[in-house]
Coordinates of C-alpha atoms in Angstrom, one line a residue:
Chain A
X177 CA 46.5 50.4 -42.1
X178 CA 48.2 53.0 -40.8
X179 CA 45.8 55.6 -40.8
X180 CA 43.3 53.1 -39.2
X181 CA 45.1 52.9 -36.1
X182 CA 45.0 56.6 -35.3
X183 CA 41.4 56.5 -36.1
X184 CA 40.9 54.1 -33.5
X185 CA 43.1 54.6 -31.4
X186 CA 41.7 58.9 -31.3
X187 CA 38.7 57.9 -31.1
X188 CA 38.3 55.1 -28.8
X189 CA 41.3 54.3 -26.7
X190 CA 42.4 57.9 -26.3
X191 CA 39.5 59.6 -26.2
X192 CA 40.1 63.3 -25.8
X193 CA 37.2 63.8 -23.2
X194 CA 37.4 60.0 -21.3
X195 CA 41.5 59.9 -21.0
X196 CA 42.8 63.2 -21.8
X197 CA 40.8 65.8 -20.7
X198 CA 40.9 67.9 -22.9
X199 CA 37.4 70.5 -23.7
X200 CA 35.8 68.8 -20.1
X201 CA 34.2 72.7 -19.8
X202 CA 31.6 72.1 -22.9
X203 CA 31.5 68.9 -21.8
X204 CA 29.8 69.4 -18.6
X205 CA 28.6 73.1 -19.2
X206 CA 26.5 71.9 -22.7
X207 CA 25.5 68.4 -22.3
X208 CA 22.0 69.1 -20.4
X209 CA 20.7 68.2 -23.8
X210 CA 21.0 66.4 -26.3
X211 CA 20.4 68.6 -29.1
X212 CA 23.0 71.2 -28.0
X213 CA 25.2 69.0 -27.7
X214 CA 25.0 67.9 -31.3
X215 CA 25.3 71.2 -32.2
X216 CA 28.2 71.7 -29.8
X217 CA 30.2 68.1 -30.8
X218 CA 29.0 69.6 -34.9
X219 CA 31.0 72.9 -34.3
X220 CA 34.0 71.6 -31.9
X221 CA 34.3 69.3 -34.8
X222 CA 34.6 71.8 -38.1
X223 CA 36.7 74.1 -35.8
X224 CA 39.3 71.4 -35.0
X225 CA 39.6 70.1 -38.3
X226 CA 39.9 73.4 -39.7
X227 CA 42.9 74.5 -36.8
X228 CA 44.8 71.8 -37.0
X229 CA 45.8 72.1 -40.6
X230 CA 45.9 75.9 -40.3
X231 CA 48.6 75.6 -37.5
X232 CA 50.3 72.7 -39.3
X233 CA 51.5 75.1 -42.4
X234 CA 52.6 77.9 -39.4
X235 CA 54.0 75.9 -37.5
X236 CA 55.8 75.0 -40.6
X237 CA 56.6 78.5 -41.0
X238 CA 58.0 78.6 -37.4
X239 CA 59.9 75.9 -37.3
X240 CA 61.8 77.0 -41.1
X241 CA 62.7 80.7 -38.5
X242 CA 63.7 79.0 -35.8
X243 CA 60.4 80.8 -33.8
X244 CA 59.4 77.1 -32.5
X245 CA 59.1 78.8 -28.6
X246 CA 56.2 81.5 -30.1
X247 CA 53.6 78.0 -31.0
X248 CA 51.6 79.1 -27.6
X249 CA 51.2 82.2 -28.7
X250 CA 50.7 82.4 -32.8
X251 CA 48.3 79.1 -32.0
X252 CA 46.1 80.5 -29.9
X253 CA 46.0 83.9 -32.3
X254 CA 45.1 82.1 -35.0
X255 CA 42.4 79.7 -33.8
X256 CA 41.0 82.8 -32.3
X257 CA 40.6 84.3 -35.9
X258 CA 40.1 81.5 -37.4
X259 CA 36.9 81.3 -35.3
X260 CA 35.6 84.6 -36.0
X261 CA 36.8 83.8 -40.1
X262 CA 34.4 80.6 -39.5
X263 CA 31.4 82.7 -37.9
X264 CA 31.9 85.7 -40.5
X265 CA 32.0 82.8 -43.4
X266 CA 28.9 80.7 -42.3
X267 CA 26.7 83.5 -41.6
X268 CA 26.5 84.4 -45.0
X269 CA 26.9 81.2 -46.8
X270 CA 25.3 79.1 -44.4
X271 CA 22.6 81.1 -42.3
X272 CA 20.8 77.6 -41.2
X273 CA 24.4 76.3 -39.9
X274 CA 25.2 79.9 -38.4
X275 CA 21.6 79.8 -37.0
X276 CA 22.7 75.8 -35.3
X277 CA 26.1 76.7 -34.3
X278 CA 25.5 80.0 -33.5
X279 CA 26.0 80.2 -29.9
X280 CA 28.6 77.6 -29.6
X281 CA 31.0 79.5 -32.0
X282 CA 32.8 82.1 -29.8
X283 CA 32.8 79.8 -26.7
X284 CA 35.5 77.3 -28.7
X285 CA 38.3 79.6 -28.9
X286 CA 38.2 78.7 -25.0
X287 CA 38.2 75.5 -25.5
X288 CA 41.1 73.3 -24.7
X289 CA 40.5 70.8 -27.0
X290 CA 41.3 72.6 -30.4
X291 CA 44.6 74.4 -28.7
X292 CA 45.0 70.7 -27.1
X293 CA 44.8 69.1 -30.9
X294 CA 47.0 71.7 -32.7
X295 CA 50.3 71.1 -29.9
X296 CA 49.5 67.6 -29.8
X297 CA 50.3 67.3 -33.3
X298 CA 53.1 70.0 -33.7
X299 CA 54.5 68.2 -30.9
X300 CA 54.8 64.9 -32.4
X301 CA 56.1 66.3 -35.5
X302 CA 53.1 63.7 -37.3
X303 CA 52.8 65.2 -41.0
X304 CA 49.7 66.9 -42.7
X305 CA 48.0 63.7 -43.9
X306 CA 48.3 62.4 -40.4
X307 CA 47.8 65.2 -38.5
X308 CA 44.1 65.9 -41.0
X309 CA 42.9 62.1 -40.4
X310 CA 44.1 62.7 -36.3
X311 CA 41.9 65.6 -35.5
X312 CA 39.2 64.5 -37.4
X313 CA 38.8 61.4 -35.5
X314 CA 40.0 63.1 -32.5
X315 CA 36.9 65.4 -32.9
X316 CA 34.3 62.4 -33.5
X317 CA 35.6 60.7 -30.7
X318 CA 34.8 64.2 -28.9
X319 CA 31.5 64.3 -29.9
X320 CA 30.5 60.7 -29.7
X321 CA 31.7 60.9 -25.8
X322 CA 30.0 64.4 -25.3
X323 CA 26.5 63.4 -27.0
X324 CA 26.4 60.1 -25.2
X325 CA 26.7 61.7 -21.9
X326 CA 24.3 64.4 -23.2
X327 CA 22.1 61.5 -22.8
X328 CA 22.7 59.8 -20.0
X329 CA 22.1 63.7 -18.4
X330 CA 18.5 63.1 -19.4
X331 CA 17.7 60.8 -18.2
X332 CA 19.3 61.8 -15.2
X333 CA 17.5 65.0 -14.2
X334 CA 13.8 62.9 -14.2
X335 CA 15.8 61.3 -11.4
X336 CA 15.5 62.2 -7.5
X337 CA 19.0 62.8 -6.8
X338 CA 20.2 63.2 -3.2
X339 CA 20.7 67.1 -3.2
X340 CA 24.8 67.5 -2.5
X341 CA 25.2 65.0 -5.6
X342 CA 22.4 67.4 -7.8
X343 CA 24.1 69.3 -11.0
X344 CA 27.4 68.8 -11.1
X345 CA 28.6 66.4 -9.0
X346 CA 27.0 63.3 -10.0
X347 CA 27.9 64.5 -13.9
X348 CA 31.1 64.2 -12.5
X349 CA 30.4 60.4 -11.5
X350 CA 28.9 59.4 -14.5
X351 CA 31.1 60.7 -16.6
X352 CA 34.2 58.4 -14.3
X353 CA 31.4 55.4 -14.8
X354 CA 31.8 56.3 -18.8
X355 CA 35.5 56.7 -18.4
X356 CA 35.7 53.5 -16.9
X357 CA 34.3 51.4 -19.7
X358 CA 36.2 53.4 -22.3
X359 CA 39.2 51.9 -20.3
X360 CA 38.5 48.7 -21.6
X361 CA 39.3 50.1 -25.3
X362 CA 42.5 50.4 -23.9
X363 CA 45.0 47.4 -25.2
X364 CA 42.9 47.6 -28.6
X365 CA 45.8 49.3 -30.5
Chain B
X5 CA 37.1 95.3 1.2
X6 CA 41.0 94.2 3.1
X7 CA 43.8 93.1 2.0
X8 CA 43.5 89.9 3.4
X9 CA 40.1 88.8 2.8
X10 CA 41.2 89.4 -0.8
X11 CA 43.4 86.2 -0.3
X12 CA 41.1 84.6 2.3
X13 CA 38.0 84.9 -0.3
X14 CA 39.8 83.0 -3.2
X15 CA 40.4 79.8 -0.6
X16 CA 36.8 79.2 0.3
X17 CA 33.9 81.5 -0.8
X18 CA 35.4 81.7 -4.4
X19 CA 37.3 78.6 -4.3
X20 CA 38.0 78.3 -8.5
X21 CA 37.7 74.1 -8.2
X22 CA 34.8 73.6 -6.1
X23 CA 32.8 77.3 -6.2
X24 CA 33.2 78.9 -9.7
X25 CA 33.9 75.0 -11.4
X26 CA 36.6 77.0 -13.4
X27 CA 39.5 75.5 -15.4
X28 CA 38.4 72.0 -14.8
X29 CA 40.8 70.0 -17.8
X30 CA 44.2 70.5 -15.8
X31 CA 42.2 69.6 -12.3
X32 CA 40.9 66.4 -13.7
X33 CA 44.4 65.6 -15.8
X34 CA 47.6 66.8 -13.3
X35 CA 45.6 65.4 -10.1
X36 CA 47.2 61.7 -10.3
X37 CA 49.3 63.1 -7.3
X38 CA 49.7 65.6 -4.5
X39 CA 52.5 66.5 -6.1
X40 CA 51.9 66.4 -9.5
X41 CA 49.0 68.7 -8.5
X42 CA 50.9 71.2 -6.7
X43 CA 53.6 72.1 -9.0
X44 CA 50.8 72.3 -11.6
X45 CA 48.6 74.9 -9.0
X46 CA 51.8 77.0 -8.7
X47 CA 52.5 77.3 -12.4
X48 CA 48.7 78.2 -12.9
X49 CA 49.1 80.8 -9.9
X50 CA 53.0 82.4 -11.4
X51 CA 51.3 83.0 -14.4
X52 CA 48.3 84.3 -12.8
X53 CA 49.4 86.6 -10.2
X54 CA 51.5 88.6 -13.4
X55 CA 49.0 88.5 -15.9
X56 CA 46.8 90.0 -13.1
X57 CA 49.1 92.6 -12.2
X58 CA 50.3 93.4 -16.3
X59 CA 46.3 93.3 -17.3
X60 CA 45.1 96.4 -14.3
X61 CA 47.4 98.5 -16.0
X62 CA 46.3 97.8 -19.6
X63 CA 43.1 98.2 -18.6
X64 CA 42.5 101.5 -19.0
X65 CA 44.6 102.6 -22.5
X66 CA 43.2 99.0 -24.3
X67 CA 40.1 100.1 -26.5
X68 CA 36.9 97.8 -25.1
X69 CA 36.3 96.1 -28.6
X70 CA 39.7 94.3 -28.7
X71 CA 40.1 94.0 -25.1
X72 CA 39.5 89.9 -25.4
X73 CA 42.4 89.7 -27.8
X74 CA 45.4 91.6 -25.6
X75 CA 44.2 89.8 -22.8
X76 CA 44.8 86.7 -24.4
X77 CA 48.4 87.8 -26.0
X78 CA 49.2 88.9 -22.8
X79 CA 48.2 85.4 -21.1
X80 CA 50.2 83.7 -23.7
X81 CA 53.8 85.1 -22.7
X82 CA 53.4 84.4 -19.1
X83 CA 52.6 81.3 -20.5
X84 CA 55.6 80.9 -23.2
X85 CA 57.4 82.8 -20.2
X86 CA 56.8 80.1 -18.0
X87 CA 57.4 77.2 -20.9
X88 CA 61.1 78.7 -20.6
X89 CA 61.5 79.2 -17.6
X90 CA 60.6 75.5 -16.7
X91 CA 62.6 74.1 -19.6
X92 CA 66.1 75.3 -17.9
X93 CA 65.5 74.9 -14.6
X94 CA 62.7 71.8 -13.2
X95 CA 62.8 69.5 -16.7
X96 CA 61.2 67.0 -15.6
X97 CA 58.2 68.8 -13.9
X98 CA 57.8 70.2 -17.0
X99 CA 57.7 67.0 -18.8
X100 CA 55.3 65.3 -16.5
X101 CA 52.6 68.2 -16.3
X102 CA 53.5 68.3 -20.4
X103 CA 50.5 70.1 -22.4
X104 CA 49.0 71.4 -20.0
X105 CA 51.5 74.0 -19.6
X106 CA 50.7 75.4 -22.9
X107 CA 47.1 74.8 -22.3
X108 CA 47.0 77.3 -19.0
X109 CA 46.6 79.8 -22.0
X110 CA 42.6 78.2 -22.4
X111 CA 42.3 78.4 -18.6
X112 CA 39.4 80.1 -18.1
X113 CA 40.2 80.5 -14.9
X114 CA 43.2 83.7 -15.9
X115 CA 41.3 85.1 -18.2
X116 CA 38.0 84.9 -15.9
X117 CA 39.8 87.0 -13.0
X118 CA 40.9 89.1 -16.0
X119 CA 37.7 90.1 -17.7
X120 CA 36.4 90.0 -13.7
X121 CA 38.9 91.6 -11.5
X122 CA 41.9 93.1 -12.7
X123 CA 40.2 95.3 -15.1
X124 CA 38.0 97.3 -13.0
X125 CA 40.8 97.1 -9.7
X126 CA 44.3 98.6 -8.6
X127 CA 47.9 96.8 -9.6
X128 CA 48.2 95.8 -5.9
X129 CA 44.5 94.3 -5.4
X130 CA 45.3 92.5 -8.6
X131 CA 48.7 91.4 -7.3
X132 CA 45.9 89.7 -5.1
X133 CA 43.8 88.7 -6.3
X134 CA 45.8 86.6 -7.8
X135 CA 47.8 84.9 -4.9
X136 CA 44.2 84.1 -3.1
X137 CA 42.6 82.7 -6.4
X138 CA 46.3 81.5 -7.0
X139 CA 46.1 79.8 -3.3
X140 CA 42.2 78.6 -3.5
X141 CA 43.3 76.9 -7.1
X142 CA 47.0 75.1 -5.8
X143 CA 45.4 73.9 -2.5
X144 CA 42.3 72.2 -4.2
X145 CA 44.6 70.8 -6.6
X146 CA 46.8 69.5 -4.5
X147 CA 43.6 67.6 -1.7
X148 CA 41.7 66.1 -5.3
X149 CA 46.2 64.7 -5.7
X150 CA 46.2 63.9 -2.1
X151 CA 43.0 61.8 -2.3
X152 CA 43.5 60.0 -6.0
X153 CA 47.0 59.3 -4.6
X154 CA 46.4 57.4 -1.5
X155 CA 43.3 55.8 -3.3
X156 CA 45.0 54.4 -5.8
X157 CA 49.0 53.1 -4.8
X158 CA 48.2 54.5 -1.1
X159 CA 50.7 56.9 -0.2
X160 CA 50.6 60.5 0.1
X161 CA 53.9 62.7 -1.8
X162 CA 55.4 59.9 -2.4
X163 CA 55.5 58.6 0.8
X164 CA 54.3 55.0 1.1
X165 CA 51.4 54.8 3.8
X166 CA 50.2 51.6 4.0
X167 CA 52.4 48.3 2.0
X168 CA 50.2 46.6 -1.1
X169 CA 49.0 48.1 -4.0
X170 CA 46.3 50.5 -4.5
X171 CA 43.3 50.7 -6.6
X172 CA 44.8 51.7 -9.9
X173 CA 41.7 53.0 -11.4
X174 CA 41.7 55.8 -8.7
X175 CA 45.1 57.4 -10.7
X176 CA 43.3 56.4 -13.9
X177 CA 41.4 58.8 -15.3
X178 CA 37.7 57.5 -14.2
X179 CA 39.4 58.3 -10.8
X180 CA 40.1 61.9 -12.0
X181 CA 36.2 62.0 -12.4
X182 CA 34.9 60.4 -9.2
X183 CA 37.2 61.6 -7.0
X184 CA 36.2 65.6 -7.8
X185 CA 32.5 64.3 -8.0
X186 CA 32.8 63.0 -4.1
X187 CA 35.1 65.7 -2.8
X188 CA 32.3 68.7 -4.7
X189 CA 30.1 66.7 -2.2
X190 CA 31.8 67.1 0.9
X191 CA 33.0 70.5 0.2
X192 CA 29.3 71.6 -0.6
X193 CA 28.0 69.4 2.6
X194 CA 30.8 71.1 4.4
X195 CA 30.0 74.7 3.0
X196 CA 26.3 74.3 4.0
X197 CA 25.9 73.9 7.5
X198 CA 28.2 77.0 8.2

């Protein structure tokens, strides 16, 4: 039951993109096509879950030695190294998946969703099980919002939009209306 | 390029929010009121100026292969410094901005300026560039915050302008996207005319 609440809250109520504004840059940048949006969400999902587990363990060490103020530096270095490692391992083990995720992987280091989830897990003091479920659910919410948004943008590109609205402004306004729809979930848990 | 134009460029021609469209996460998340937006802008400016200065000094000696990790460590160091200073002197502000202070590390504006400007220019120019871009970011965040605060709670900088309740949605998440979208349209319209 406790995990169920975490999952619903992370996917719908506190959606990472539409209510917490983490990882908005790739949300606006690579959401022109559903296929690229799916690739990006897959990569983000994988890295967020992995990075949360690893930084959770690192945080245990930091707290043990009274070095909690080093969290920011330690986490960003771990995430950068992790992304590199995932890239190398994926290239060896599954070239097809590497091909699919290829360009998105290096971009993820600077995706604030990864660092954001790692830091908020540390701040909230979650256990390892809770943290893993939370990370997985959050990244599923990321994928949901991203793919829905890409679908809308594909349709949007076929319509005639007034000139000053073209590109990002109309995308932002669309995202605003989507966020309003997601606001309907608030109070659910 | 003259010293003054280095600063003014960041405010209008290369405005980080409306022209370069960088650092969207803090822009959307912390502009619930004018004062919050301004504080976030100033915090980012602090890191930006210091990291620009240090990176312009380090750039000639850092090997090309590891320059990104080195820059990230420099930026992360200043962010940690900022976190400690804010916790000590302005704990209330640190509470409201929350997660977005440590997240300055992954703000693309800071790393972007290091890559695009500070590693090719001298100390003084890099510092001025940091001030210019930082001011541009602070100004745009303050303006977005002002519009959201005015529509959402009918006040500016905490001063009640019109009695009554505003439209709550503008303080919540949807308002952030919508206000930024419309302001971008306005910015495009105004700058194209010139």
